[in-house]
mmCIF file with all atom_site columns, C-alpha atoms in Angstrom:
data_model
loop_
_atom_site.group_PDB
_atom_site.id
_atom_site.type_symbol
_atom_site.label_atom_id
_atom_site.label_alt_id
_atom_site.label_comp_id
_atom_site.label_asym_id
_atom_site.label_entity_id
_atom_site.label_seq_id
_atom_site.pdbx_PDB_ins_code
_atom_site.Cartn_x
_atom_site.Cartn_y
_atom_site.Cartn_z
_atom_site.occupancy
_atom_site.B_iso_or_equiv
_atom_site.pdbx_formal_charge
_atom_site.auth_seq_id
_atom_site.auth_comp_id
_atom_site.auth_asym_id
_atom_site.auth_atom_id
_atom_site.pdbx_PDB_model_num
ATOM 1   C CA . GLU A 1 1   ? 115.621 134.903 109.894 1.00 64.00 ? 1   GLU A CA 1
ATOM 2   C CA . ALA A 1 2   ? 112.964 132.247 110.377 1.00 80.00 ? 2   ALA A CA 1
ATOM 3   C CA . GLY A 1 3   ? 114.119 128.768 111.236 1.00 92.00 ? 3   GLY A CA 1
ATOM 4   C CA . VAL A 1 4   ? 112.846 125.466 109.981 1.00 94.00 ? 4   VAL A CA 1
ATOM 5   C CA . THR A 1 5   ? 109.153 125.124 110.653 1.00 95.00 ? 5   THR A CA 1
ATOM 6   C CA . GLN A 1 6   ? 107.026 122.016 110.744 1.00 96.00 ? 6   GLN A CA 1
ATOM 7   C CA . PHE A 1 7   ? 103.293 121.540 110.696 1.00 97.00 ? 7   PHE A CA 1
ATOM 8   C CA . PRO A 1 8   ? 101.424 120.221 112.531 1.00 97.00 ? 8   PRO A CA 1
ATOM 9   C CA . SER A 1 9   ? 103.215 120.028 115.843 1.00 94.00 ? 9   SER A CA 1
ATOM 10  C CA . HIS A 1 10  ? 101.058 117.095 116.876 1.00 96.00 ? 10  HIS A CA 1
ATOM 11  C CA . SER A 1 11  ? 98.835  114.721 114.969 1.00 97.00 ? 11  SER A CA 1
ATOM 12  C CA . VAL A 1 12  ? 96.679  111.919 116.321 1.00 97.00 ? 12  VAL A CA 1
ATOM 13  C CA . ILE A 1 13  ? 95.122  109.606 113.762 1.00 97.00 ? 13  ILE A CA 1
ATOM 14  C CA . GLU A 1 14  ? 93.670  106.134 113.614 1.00 97.00 ? 14  GLU A CA 1
ATOM 15  C CA . LYS A 1 15  ? 95.320  103.196 111.981 1.00 96.00 ? 15  LYS A CA 1
ATOM 16  C CA . GLY A 1 16  ? 94.548  103.132 108.282 1.00 96.00 ? 16  GLY A CA 1
ATOM 17  C CA . GLN A 1 17  ? 94.139  106.867 107.944 1.00 97.00 ? 17  GLN A CA 1
ATOM 18  C CA . THR A 1 18  ? 96.363  109.194 105.970 1.00 97.00 ? 18  THR A CA 1
ATOM 19  C CA . VAL A 1 19  ? 98.505  111.953 107.407 1.00 97.00 ? 19  VAL A CA 1
ATOM 20  C CA . THR A 1 20  ? 100.594 114.586 105.667 1.00 98.00 ? 20  THR A CA 1
ATOM 21  C CA . LEU A 1 21  ? 103.409 116.341 107.453 1.00 98.00 ? 21  LEU A CA 1
ATOM 22  C CA . ARG A 1 22  ? 104.862 119.566 106.161 1.00 98.00 ? 22  ARG A CA 1
ATOM 23  C CA . CYS A 1 23  ? 108.297 121.089 106.488 1.00 97.00 ? 23  CYS A CA 1
ATOM 24  C CA . ASP A 1 24  ? 109.337 124.592 105.501 1.00 97.00 ? 24  ASP A CA 1
ATOM 25  C CA . PRO A 1 25  ? 113.130 124.859 105.379 1.00 96.00 ? 25  PRO A CA 1
ATOM 26  C CA . ILE A 1 26  ? 115.150 127.984 105.910 1.00 95.00 ? 26  ILE A CA 1
ATOM 27  C CA . SER A 1 27  ? 114.842 130.155 102.831 1.00 94.00 ? 27  SER A CA 1
ATOM 28  C CA . GLY A 1 28  ? 117.620 129.463 100.342 1.00 92.00 ? 28  GLY A CA 1
ATOM 29  C CA . HIS A 1 29  ? 118.514 126.062 101.757 1.00 94.00 ? 29  HIS A CA 1
ATOM 30  C CA . ASP A 1 30  ? 118.660 123.584 98.901  1.00 94.00 ? 30  ASP A CA 1
ATOM 31  C CA . ASN A 1 31  ? 119.170 120.552 101.145 1.00 94.00 ? 31  ASN A CA 1
ATOM 32  C CA . LEU A 1 32  ? 116.236 119.201 103.091 1.00 96.00 ? 32  LEU A CA 1
ATOM 33  C CA . TYR A 1 33  ? 116.243 116.126 105.288 1.00 96.00 ? 33  TYR A CA 1
ATOM 34  C CA . TRP A 1 34  ? 113.610 114.056 107.049 1.00 97.00 ? 34  TRP A CA 1
ATOM 35  C CA . TYR A 1 35  ? 114.364 112.050 110.176 1.00 96.00 ? 35  TYR A CA 1
ATOM 36  C CA . ARG A 1 36  ? 112.195 110.022 112.522 1.00 96.00 ? 36  ARG A CA 1
ATOM 37  C CA . ARG A 1 37  ? 112.435 108.990 116.113 1.00 94.00 ? 37  ARG A CA 1
ATOM 38  C CA . VAL A 1 38  ? 110.281 106.113 117.214 1.00 93.00 ? 38  VAL A CA 1
ATOM 39  C CA . MET A 1 39  ? 109.799 106.005 120.990 1.00 85.00 ? 39  MET A CA 1
ATOM 40  C CA . GLY A 1 40  ? 112.736 104.435 122.740 1.00 81.00 ? 40  GLY A CA 1
ATOM 41  C CA . LYS A 1 41  ? 114.841 104.294 119.590 1.00 88.00 ? 41  LYS A CA 1
ATOM 42  C CA . GLU A 1 42  ? 117.467 106.438 117.944 1.00 89.00 ? 42  GLU A CA 1
ATOM 43  C CA . ILE A 1 43  ? 116.715 109.223 115.528 1.00 92.00 ? 43  ILE A CA 1
ATOM 44  C CA . LYS A 1 44  ? 116.857 107.667 112.081 1.00 93.00 ? 44  LYS A CA 1
ATOM 45  C CA . PHE A 1 45  ? 117.464 109.267 108.707 1.00 93.00 ? 45  PHE A CA 1
ATOM 46  C CA . LEU A 1 46  ? 114.622 108.929 106.219 1.00 96.00 ? 46  LEU A CA 1
ATOM 47  C CA . LEU A 1 47  ? 115.621 110.889 103.136 1.00 94.00 ? 47  LEU A CA 1
ATOM 48  C CA . HIS A 1 48  ? 117.461 113.832 101.687 1.00 94.00 ? 48  HIS A CA 1
ATOM 49  C CA . PHE A 1 49  ? 116.340 116.273 99.005  1.00 95.00 ? 49  PHE A CA 1
ATOM 50  C CA . VAL A 1 50  ? 118.593 118.522 96.996  1.00 93.00 ? 50  VAL A CA 1
ATOM 51  C CA . LYS A 1 51  ? 116.223 121.102 95.668  1.00 94.00 ? 51  LYS A CA 1
ATOM 52  C CA . GLU A 1 52  ? 113.327 119.050 94.309  1.00 94.00 ? 52  GLU A CA 1
ATOM 53  C CA . SER A 1 53  ? 115.329 115.875 93.679  1.00 94.00 ? 53  SER A CA 1
ATOM 54  C CA . LYS A 1 54  ? 115.673 112.957 96.062  1.00 94.00 ? 54  LYS A CA 1
ATOM 55  C CA . GLN A 1 55  ? 119.380 112.596 96.735  1.00 91.00 ? 55  GLN A CA 1
ATOM 56  C CA . ASP A 1 56  ? 119.081 109.696 99.158  1.00 91.00 ? 56  ASP A CA 1
ATOM 57  C CA . GLU A 1 57  ? 115.923 107.906 100.228 1.00 93.00 ? 57  GLU A CA 1
ATOM 58  C CA . SER A 1 58  ? 117.612 104.867 101.716 1.00 91.00 ? 58  SER A CA 1
ATOM 59  C CA . GLY A 1 59  ? 115.973 105.387 105.092 1.00 92.00 ? 59  GLY A CA 1
ATOM 60  C CA . MET A 1 60  ? 112.365 105.351 103.961 1.00 95.00 ? 60  MET A CA 1
ATOM 61  C CA . PRO A 1 61  ? 110.803 102.390 105.772 1.00 93.00 ? 61  PRO A CA 1
ATOM 62  C CA . ASN A 1 62  ? 108.356 101.224 103.093 1.00 92.00 ? 62  ASN A CA 1
ATOM 63  C CA . ASN A 1 63  ? 106.127 102.362 100.261 1.00 94.00 ? 63  ASN A CA 1
ATOM 64  C CA . ARG A 1 64  ? 103.491 103.715 102.625 1.00 96.00 ? 64  ARG A CA 1
ATOM 65  C CA . PHE A 1 65  ? 105.730 106.751 102.969 1.00 97.00 ? 65  PHE A CA 1
ATOM 66  C CA . LEU A 1 66  ? 105.848 109.324 100.186 1.00 97.00 ? 66  LEU A CA 1
ATOM 67  C CA . ALA A 1 67  ? 107.962 112.458 100.334 1.00 97.00 ? 67  ALA A CA 1
ATOM 68  C CA . GLU A 1 68  ? 107.735 115.317 97.898  1.00 97.00 ? 68  GLU A CA 1
ATOM 69  C CA . ARG A 1 69  ? 109.367 118.652 97.447  1.00 96.00 ? 69  ARG A CA 1
ATOM 70  C CA . THR A 1 70  ? 107.718 120.232 94.470  1.00 85.00 ? 70  THR A CA 1
ATOM 71  C CA . GLY A 1 71  ? 109.423 123.440 93.406  1.00 88.00 ? 71  GLY A CA 1
ATOM 72  C CA . GLY A 1 72  ? 112.311 122.839 95.732  1.00 85.00 ? 72  GLY A CA 1
ATOM 73  C CA . THR A 1 73  ? 110.833 124.803 98.613  1.00 93.00 ? 73  THR A CA 1
ATOM 74  C CA . TYR A 1 74  ? 108.692 123.149 101.263 1.00 96.00 ? 74  TYR A CA 1
ATOM 75  C CA . SER A 1 75  ? 108.406 119.398 101.573 1.00 98.00 ? 75  SER A CA 1
ATOM 76  C CA . THR A 1 76  ? 105.623 117.060 102.551 1.00 98.00 ? 76  THR A CA 1
ATOM 77  C CA . LEU A 1 77  ? 105.800 113.573 103.979 1.00 98.00 ? 77  LEU A CA 1
ATOM 78  C CA . LYS A 1 78  ? 102.664 111.520 103.533 1.00 98.00 ? 78  LYS A CA 1
ATOM 79  C CA . VAL A 1 79  ? 101.956 108.311 105.370 1.00 97.00 ? 79  VAL A CA 1
ATOM 80  C CA . GLN A 1 80  ? 99.208  106.244 103.754 1.00 96.00 ? 80  GLN A CA 1
ATOM 81  C CA . PRO A 1 81  ? 97.824  104.130 105.305 1.00 96.00 ? 81  PRO A CA 1
ATOM 82  C CA . ALA A 1 82  ? 99.263  104.799 108.735 1.00 96.00 ? 82  ALA A CA 1
ATOM 83  C CA . GLU A 1 83  ? 100.182 101.881 110.979 1.00 96.00 ? 83  GLU A CA 1
ATOM 84  C CA . LEU A 1 84  ? 100.739 101.766 114.727 1.00 96.00 ? 84  LEU A CA 1
ATOM 85  C CA . GLU A 1 85  ? 104.509 101.486 114.304 1.00 95.00 ? 85  GLU A CA 1
ATOM 86  C CA . ASP A 1 86  ? 104.601 104.794 112.450 1.00 96.00 ? 86  ASP A CA 1
ATOM 87  C CA . SER A 1 87  ? 104.070 106.654 115.717 1.00 97.00 ? 87  SER A CA 1
ATOM 88  C CA . GLY A 1 88  ? 106.990 108.840 116.651 1.00 96.00 ? 88  GLY A CA 1
ATOM 89  C CA . VAL A 1 89  ? 108.468 112.261 116.152 1.00 95.00 ? 89  VAL A CA 1
ATOM 90  C CA . TYR A 1 90  ? 109.294 113.314 112.613 1.00 97.00 ? 90  TYR A CA 1
ATOM 91  C CA . PHE A 1 91  ? 112.031 115.900 112.267 1.00 96.00 ? 91  PHE A CA 1
ATOM 92  C CA . CYS A 1 92  ? 112.897 117.998 109.281 1.00 96.00 ? 92  CYS A CA 1
ATOM 93  C CA . ALA A 1 93  ? 116.231 119.722 108.780 1.00 95.00 ? 93  ALA A CA 1
ATOM 94  C CA . SER A 1 94  ? 117.756 121.921 106.131 1.00 94.00 ? 94  SER A CA 1
ATOM 95  C CA . SER A 1 95  ? 121.232 122.994 105.166 1.00 92.00 ? 95  SER A CA 1
ATOM 96  C CA . GLN A 1 96  ? 122.524 125.595 102.777 1.00 90.00 ? 96  GLN A CA 1
ATOM 97  C CA . VAL A 1 97  ? 125.239 123.441 101.284 1.00 82.00 ? 97  VAL A CA 1
ATOM 98  C CA . PHE A 1 98  ? 125.814 119.733 100.934 1.00 79.00 ? 98  PHE A CA 1
ATOM 99  C CA . GLU A 1 99  ? 127.383 118.451 104.194 1.00 74.00 ? 99  GLU A CA 1
ATOM 100 C CA . GLY A 1 100 ? 126.754 121.827 105.754 1.00 77.00 ? 100 GLY A CA 1
ATOM 101 C CA . GLU A 1 101 ? 125.330 122.343 109.206 1.00 82.00 ? 101 GLU A CA 1
ATOM 102 C CA . GLN A 1 102 ? 121.799 121.071 109.423 1.00 88.00 ? 102 GLN A CA 1
ATOM 103 C CA . PHE A 1 103 ? 119.190 123.209 111.138 1.00 91.00 ? 103 PHE A CA 1
ATOM 104 C CA . PHE A 1 104 ? 116.328 121.274 112.633 1.00 92.00 ? 104 PHE A CA 1
ATOM 105 C CA . GLY A 1 105 ? 112.684 122.017 113.061 1.00 93.00 ? 105 GLY A CA 1
ATOM 106 C CA . PRO A 1 106 ? 110.854 121.260 116.317 1.00 92.00 ? 106 PRO A CA 1
ATOM 107 C CA . GLY A 1 107 ? 109.372 118.074 114.929 1.00 94.00 ? 107 GLY A CA 1
ATOM 108 C CA . THR A 1 108 ? 105.888 116.675 114.415 1.00 96.00 ? 108 THR A CA 1
ATOM 109 C CA . ARG A 1 109 ? 104.714 114.188 116.995 1.00 95.00 ? 109 ARG A CA 1
ATOM 110 C CA . LEU A 1 110 ? 102.587 111.567 115.238 1.00 97.00 ? 110 LEU A CA 1
ATOM 111 C CA . THR A 1 111 ? 100.423 109.197 117.232 1.00 97.00 ? 111 THR A CA 1
ATOM 112 C CA . VAL A 1 112 ? 98.663  106.371 115.435 1.00 97.00 ? 112 VAL A CA 1
ATOM 113 C CA . LEU A 1 113 ? 95.921  104.708 117.486 1.00 96.00 ? 113 LEU A CA 1
ATOM 114 C CA . ALA B 2 1   ? 130.533 103.500 108.037 1.00 57.00 ? 1   ALA B CA 1
ATOM 115 C CA . GLN B 2 2   ? 131.033 105.281 111.303 1.00 64.00 ? 2   GLN B CA 1
ATOM 116 C CA . SER B 2 3   ? 128.977 104.633 114.397 1.00 76.00 ? 3   SER B CA 1
ATOM 117 C CA . VAL B 2 4   ? 128.843 106.014 117.893 1.00 83.00 ? 4   VAL B CA 1
ATOM 118 C CA . THR B 2 5   ? 127.933 104.680 121.296 1.00 88.00 ? 5   THR B CA 1
ATOM 119 C CA . GLN B 2 6   ? 126.677 106.977 123.988 1.00 91.00 ? 6   GLN B CA 1
ATOM 120 C CA . LEU B 2 7   ? 127.570 105.203 127.174 1.00 92.00 ? 7   LEU B CA 1
ATOM 121 C CA . ASP B 2 8   ? 124.900 106.673 129.446 1.00 94.00 ? 8   ASP B CA 1
ATOM 122 C CA . SER B 2 9   ? 121.210 106.939 128.666 1.00 94.00 ? 9   SER B CA 1
ATOM 123 C CA . HIS B 2 10  ? 120.652 109.243 131.668 1.00 96.00 ? 10  HIS B CA 1
ATOM 124 C CA . VAL B 2 11  ? 122.982 111.540 133.578 1.00 97.00 ? 11  VAL B CA 1
ATOM 125 C CA . SER B 2 12  ? 121.902 113.462 136.630 1.00 97.00 ? 12  SER B CA 1
ATOM 126 C CA . VAL B 2 13  ? 123.949 116.288 138.156 1.00 97.00 ? 13  VAL B CA 1
ATOM 127 C CA . SER B 2 14  ? 123.471 119.100 140.617 1.00 97.00 ? 14  SER B CA 1
ATOM 128 C CA . GLU B 2 15  ? 123.536 122.675 139.450 1.00 97.00 ? 15  GLU B CA 1
ATOM 129 C CA . GLY B 2 16  ? 127.061 124.037 139.583 1.00 97.00 ? 16  GLY B CA 1
ATOM 130 C CA . THR B 2 17  ? 128.759 120.639 139.313 1.00 97.00 ? 17  THR B CA 1
ATOM 131 C CA . PRO B 2 18  ? 130.639 119.355 136.252 1.00 97.00 ? 18  PRO B CA 1
ATOM 132 C CA . VAL B 2 19  ? 128.926 117.585 133.400 1.00 97.00 ? 19  VAL B CA 1
ATOM 133 C CA . LEU B 2 20  ? 130.384 114.614 131.528 1.00 97.00 ? 20  LEU B CA 1
ATOM 134 C CA . LEU B 2 21  ? 128.476 112.972 128.681 1.00 97.00 ? 21  LEU B CA 1
ATOM 135 C CA . ARG B 2 22  ? 130.355 110.104 127.112 1.00 95.00 ? 22  ARG B CA 1
ATOM 136 C CA . CYS B 2 23  ? 130.581 109.148 123.462 1.00 92.00 ? 23  CYS B CA 1
ATOM 137 C CA . ASN B 2 24  ? 132.771 106.517 121.845 1.00 90.00 ? 24  ASN B CA 1
ATOM 138 C CA . TYR B 2 25  ? 133.013 106.134 118.116 1.00 83.00 ? 25  TYR B CA 1
ATOM 139 C CA . SER B 2 26  ? 134.110 103.389 115.803 1.00 80.00 ? 26  SER B CA 1
ATOM 140 C CA . SER B 2 27  ? 135.856 104.314 112.620 1.00 68.00 ? 27  SER B CA 1
ATOM 141 C CA . SER B 2 28  ? 138.856 103.273 110.633 1.00 60.00 ? 28  SER B CA 1
ATOM 142 C CA . TYR B 2 29  ? 139.878 106.866 110.100 1.00 60.00 ? 29  TYR B CA 1
ATOM 143 C CA . SER B 2 30  ? 139.686 110.195 111.889 1.00 59.00 ? 30  SER B CA 1
ATOM 144 C CA . PRO B 2 31  ? 136.063 111.140 111.749 1.00 67.00 ? 31  PRO B CA 1
ATOM 145 C CA . SER B 2 32  ? 134.045 114.291 111.831 1.00 75.00 ? 32  SER B CA 1
ATOM 146 C CA . LEU B 2 33  ? 131.947 114.297 114.961 1.00 81.00 ? 33  LEU B CA 1
ATOM 147 C CA . PHE B 2 34  ? 129.138 116.468 116.208 1.00 87.00 ? 34  PHE B CA 1
ATOM 148 C CA . TRP B 2 35  ? 127.176 116.962 119.368 1.00 92.00 ? 35  TRP B CA 1
ATOM 149 C CA . TYR B 2 36  ? 123.565 118.055 119.065 1.00 93.00 ? 36  TYR B CA 1
ATOM 150 C CA . VAL B 2 37  ? 121.237 119.083 121.865 1.00 95.00 ? 37  VAL B CA 1
ATOM 151 C CA . GLN B 2 38  ? 117.474 118.969 122.020 1.00 93.00 ? 38  GLN B CA 1
ATOM 152 C CA . HIS B 2 39  ? 115.664 120.961 124.633 1.00 91.00 ? 39  HIS B CA 1
ATOM 153 C CA . PRO B 2 40  ? 112.074 119.976 125.422 1.00 85.00 ? 40  PRO B CA 1
ATOM 154 C CA . ASN B 2 41  ? 109.692 120.812 122.575 1.00 79.00 ? 41  ASN B CA 1
ATOM 155 C CA . LYS B 2 42  ? 112.483 122.347 120.538 1.00 84.00 ? 42  LYS B CA 1
ATOM 156 C CA . GLY B 2 43  ? 114.405 121.230 117.458 1.00 85.00 ? 43  GLY B CA 1
ATOM 157 C CA . LEU B 2 44  ? 117.866 119.756 117.610 1.00 89.00 ? 44  LEU B CA 1
ATOM 158 C CA . GLN B 2 45  ? 120.615 122.350 117.772 1.00 91.00 ? 45  GLN B CA 1
ATOM 159 C CA . LEU B 2 46  ? 124.271 121.931 116.864 1.00 89.00 ? 46  LEU B CA 1
ATOM 160 C CA . LEU B 2 47  ? 126.335 122.221 120.036 1.00 93.00 ? 47  LEU B CA 1
ATOM 161 C CA . LEU B 2 48  ? 129.793 121.732 118.579 1.00 90.00 ? 48  LEU B CA 1
ATOM 162 C CA . LYS B 2 49  ? 131.658 120.113 115.715 1.00 85.00 ? 49  LYS B CA 1
ATOM 163 C CA . TYR B 2 50  ? 135.018 118.347 115.412 1.00 80.00 ? 50  TYR B CA 1
ATOM 164 C CA . THR B 2 51  ? 136.616 118.267 111.975 1.00 76.00 ? 51  THR B CA 1
ATOM 165 C CA . SER B 2 52  ? 140.254 117.368 112.844 1.00 72.00 ? 52  SER B CA 1
ATOM 166 C CA . ALA B 2 53  ? 141.482 120.957 113.030 1.00 71.00 ? 53  ALA B CA 1
ATOM 167 C CA . ALA B 2 54  ? 141.902 120.821 116.818 1.00 77.00 ? 54  ALA B CA 1
ATOM 168 C CA . THR B 2 55  ? 141.340 118.037 119.316 1.00 83.00 ? 55  THR B CA 1
ATOM 169 C CA . LEU B 2 56  ? 139.645 120.309 121.867 1.00 89.00 ? 56  LEU B CA 1
ATOM 170 C CA . VAL B 2 57  ? 136.498 121.828 120.478 1.00 90.00 ? 57  VAL B CA 1
ATOM 171 C CA . LYS B 2 58  ? 134.539 124.588 122.155 1.00 92.00 ? 58  LYS B CA 1
ATOM 172 C CA . GLY B 2 59  ? 130.836 124.838 121.589 1.00 92.00 ? 59  GLY B CA 1
ATOM 173 C CA . ILE B 2 60  ? 127.948 126.975 122.658 1.00 92.00 ? 60  ILE B CA 1
ATOM 174 C CA . ASN B 2 61  ? 126.741 127.459 126.235 1.00 92.00 ? 61  ASN B CA 1
ATOM 175 C CA . GLY B 2 62  ? 130.124 126.648 127.753 1.00 95.00 ? 62  GLY B CA 1
ATOM 176 C CA . PHE B 2 63  ? 130.307 123.083 126.490 1.00 96.00 ? 63  PHE B CA 1
ATOM 177 C CA . GLU B 2 64  ? 133.425 121.558 125.010 1.00 94.00 ? 64  GLU B CA 1
ATOM 178 C CA . ALA B 2 65  ? 134.544 118.183 123.762 1.00 92.00 ? 65  ALA B CA 1
ATOM 179 C CA . GLU B 2 66  ? 137.923 116.584 123.366 1.00 89.00 ? 66  GLU B CA 1
ATOM 180 C CA . PHE B 2 67  ? 138.654 114.182 120.553 1.00 85.00 ? 67  PHE B CA 1
ATOM 181 C CA . LYS B 2 68  ? 140.913 111.365 121.794 1.00 86.00 ? 68  LYS B CA 1
ATOM 182 C CA . LYS B 2 69  ? 141.945 109.073 118.996 1.00 82.00 ? 69  LYS B CA 1
ATOM 183 C CA . SER B 2 70  ? 143.755 106.631 121.308 1.00 85.00 ? 70  SER B CA 1
ATOM 184 C CA . GLU B 2 71  ? 140.534 106.095 123.243 1.00 87.00 ? 71  GLU B CA 1
ATOM 185 C CA . THR B 2 72  ? 138.176 106.576 120.266 1.00 85.00 ? 72  THR B CA 1
ATOM 186 C CA . SER B 2 73  ? 136.215 108.968 122.429 1.00 87.00 ? 73  SER B CA 1
ATOM 187 C CA . PHE B 2 74  ? 134.600 112.372 122.016 1.00 88.00 ? 74  PHE B CA 1
ATOM 188 C CA . HIS B 2 75  ? 133.161 113.119 125.446 1.00 94.00 ? 75  HIS B CA 1
ATOM 189 C CA . LEU B 2 76  ? 131.183 116.296 126.075 1.00 95.00 ? 76  LEU B CA 1
ATOM 190 C CA . THR B 2 77  ? 131.982 118.306 129.178 1.00 96.00 ? 77  THR B CA 1
ATOM 191 C CA . LYS B 2 78  ? 131.015 121.474 130.967 1.00 97.00 ? 78  LYS B CA 1
ATOM 192 C CA . PRO B 2 79  ? 132.674 122.728 134.163 1.00 97.00 ? 79  PRO B CA 1
ATOM 193 C CA . SER B 2 80  ? 129.492 123.895 135.853 1.00 97.00 ? 80  SER B CA 1
ATOM 194 C CA . ALA B 2 81  ? 125.969 122.737 135.048 1.00 97.00 ? 81  ALA B CA 1
ATOM 195 C CA . HIS B 2 82  ? 123.118 125.181 134.780 1.00 96.00 ? 82  HIS B CA 1
ATOM 196 C CA . MET B 2 83  ? 119.456 124.377 135.073 1.00 96.00 ? 83  MET B CA 1
ATOM 197 C CA . SER B 2 84  ? 118.991 125.382 131.433 1.00 95.00 ? 84  SER B CA 1
ATOM 198 C CA . ASP B 2 85  ? 121.360 122.585 130.378 1.00 96.00 ? 85  ASP B CA 1
ATOM 199 C CA . ALA B 2 86  ? 118.665 120.002 131.085 1.00 96.00 ? 86  ALA B CA 1
ATOM 200 C CA . ALA B 2 87  ? 118.047 118.441 127.679 1.00 96.00 ? 87  ALA B CA 1
ATOM 201 C CA . GLU B 2 88  ? 118.837 115.413 125.566 1.00 95.00 ? 88  GLU B CA 1
ATOM 202 C CA . TYR B 2 89  ? 122.259 115.280 123.951 1.00 96.00 ? 89  TYR B CA 1
ATOM 203 C CA . PHE B 2 90  ? 123.232 113.351 120.842 1.00 94.00 ? 90  PHE B CA 1
ATOM 204 C CA . CYS B 2 91  ? 126.657 112.388 119.597 1.00 90.00 ? 91  CYS B CA 1
ATOM 205 C CA . VAL B 2 92  ? 126.676 112.172 115.813 1.00 85.00 ? 92  VAL B CA 1
ATOM 206 C CA . PRO B 2 93  ? 129.135 111.103 113.150 1.00 73.00 ? 93  PRO B CA 1
ATOM 207 C CA . PRO B 2 94  ? 128.413 111.811 109.498 1.00 63.00 ? 94  PRO B CA 1
ATOM 208 C CA . GLY B 2 95  ? 127.186 108.538 108.118 1.00 58.00 ? 95  GLY B CA 1
ATOM 209 C CA . GLY B 2 96  ? 126.602 106.736 104.904 1.00 47.00 ? 96  GLY B CA 1
ATOM 210 C CA . THR B 2 97  ? 127.875 107.341 101.432 1.00 43.00 ? 97  THR B CA 1
ATOM 211 C CA . SER B 2 98  ? 125.956 110.545 100.928 1.00 49.00 ? 98  SER B CA 1
ATOM 212 C CA . TYR B 2 99  ? 127.711 112.212 103.852 1.00 58.00 ? 99  TYR B CA 1
ATOM 213 C CA . GLY B 2 100 ? 124.854 114.621 104.215 1.00 73.00 ? 100 GLY B CA 1
ATOM 214 C CA . LYS B 2 101 ? 122.802 112.388 106.439 1.00 81.00 ? 101 LYS B CA 1
ATOM 215 C CA . LEU B 2 102 ? 123.401 112.187 110.155 1.00 85.00 ? 102 LEU B CA 1
ATOM 216 C CA . THR B 2 103 ? 123.543 108.956 112.122 1.00 83.00 ? 103 THR B CA 1
ATOM 217 C CA . PHE B 2 104 ? 122.544 109.658 115.695 1.00 86.00 ? 104 PHE B CA 1
ATOM 218 C CA . GLY B 2 105 ? 123.675 107.966 118.871 1.00 84.00 ? 105 GLY B CA 1
ATOM 219 C CA . GLN B 2 106 ? 121.152 106.734 121.364 1.00 89.00 ? 106 GLN B CA 1
ATOM 220 C CA . GLY B 2 107 ? 121.004 110.040 123.193 1.00 93.00 ? 107 GLY B CA 1
ATOM 221 C CA . THR B 2 108 ? 121.774 110.984 126.785 1.00 96.00 ? 108 THR B CA 1
ATOM 222 C CA . ILE B 2 109 ? 119.164 112.733 128.874 1.00 96.00 ? 109 ILE B CA 1
ATOM 223 C CA . LEU B 2 110 ? 120.771 115.241 131.210 1.00 97.00 ? 110 LEU B CA 1
ATOM 224 C CA . THR B 2 111 ? 118.878 116.168 134.356 1.00 97.00 ? 111 THR B CA 1
ATOM 225 C CA . VAL B 2 112 ? 120.087 119.087 136.453 1.00 97.00 ? 112 VAL B CA 1
ATOM 226 C CA . HIS B 2 113 ? 118.956 119.305 140.074 1.00 95.00 ? 113 HIS B CA 1
ATOM 227 C CA . PRO B 2 114 ? 118.847 122.564 142.031 1.00 94.00 ? 114 PRO B CA 1
#
C-alpha cells in the first residue's frame, strides 16, 4: 500500500512568487492534515480536512495560504505571494478515522529567496 | 490544552549504550501521548502511543516509554542504541479542541556514534 506522498520534495522560489504544494493521502483516508516546520521551530499544525471539508483551519498563518481538497482525495496548499518567513518544511498527514493514527509524508522543503 | 517539553534538544550516545529521551507534559488529566520519529529525508513515523491502558508502552525498533503521572513524564528509552536510531524524536500530546491535530514538542536529535 502506498504511503502519503508529497510533491515537490523541494521548491525554491523568489519572494512574491506563487507556489503550490500537493499531498496525496493514503487511499481511503478521509482525514488529511497539513503541518509546517519553520527552521529552528516546532512542527505546527496548519489545518485539517475531513473529506473535502475544512474541519479545523486554526493554524493557517494568514490569507496568503489557501488549502483545497476538491473531491476529497488529494490536497493542495498554495502560498501566494510567498514571503521569506514562509520557508520551511511542509508536512502532510492522513488518517483513516478521526483521532486515528496519522501517517506522514516526507514533506516539501520550501525555500523563499 | 496539553503541552509537552522535551528537555534535551540534542542527545549523543555510543552504539550499544542506552538511550534516554526526556519528555514532560502538562495536563490537568491523564493524557494520551505519542512519540514520533523522523529519519533524515523521511516522513514522521509513529513510534509508540500511550492511551492509559498501561503505563509502560512498547513501541517499534525496541523503544519503550513509561508514563509516570507523579512526575508528569513520558520518557523514551531503549536499552541499546543502534546506528539506525539516529533521527529526530518528537513527543506529542493530542492538542486543541478538534483532537485530531497534533501539537509537537521541540524535538530531540539523537546522534549515535560508532
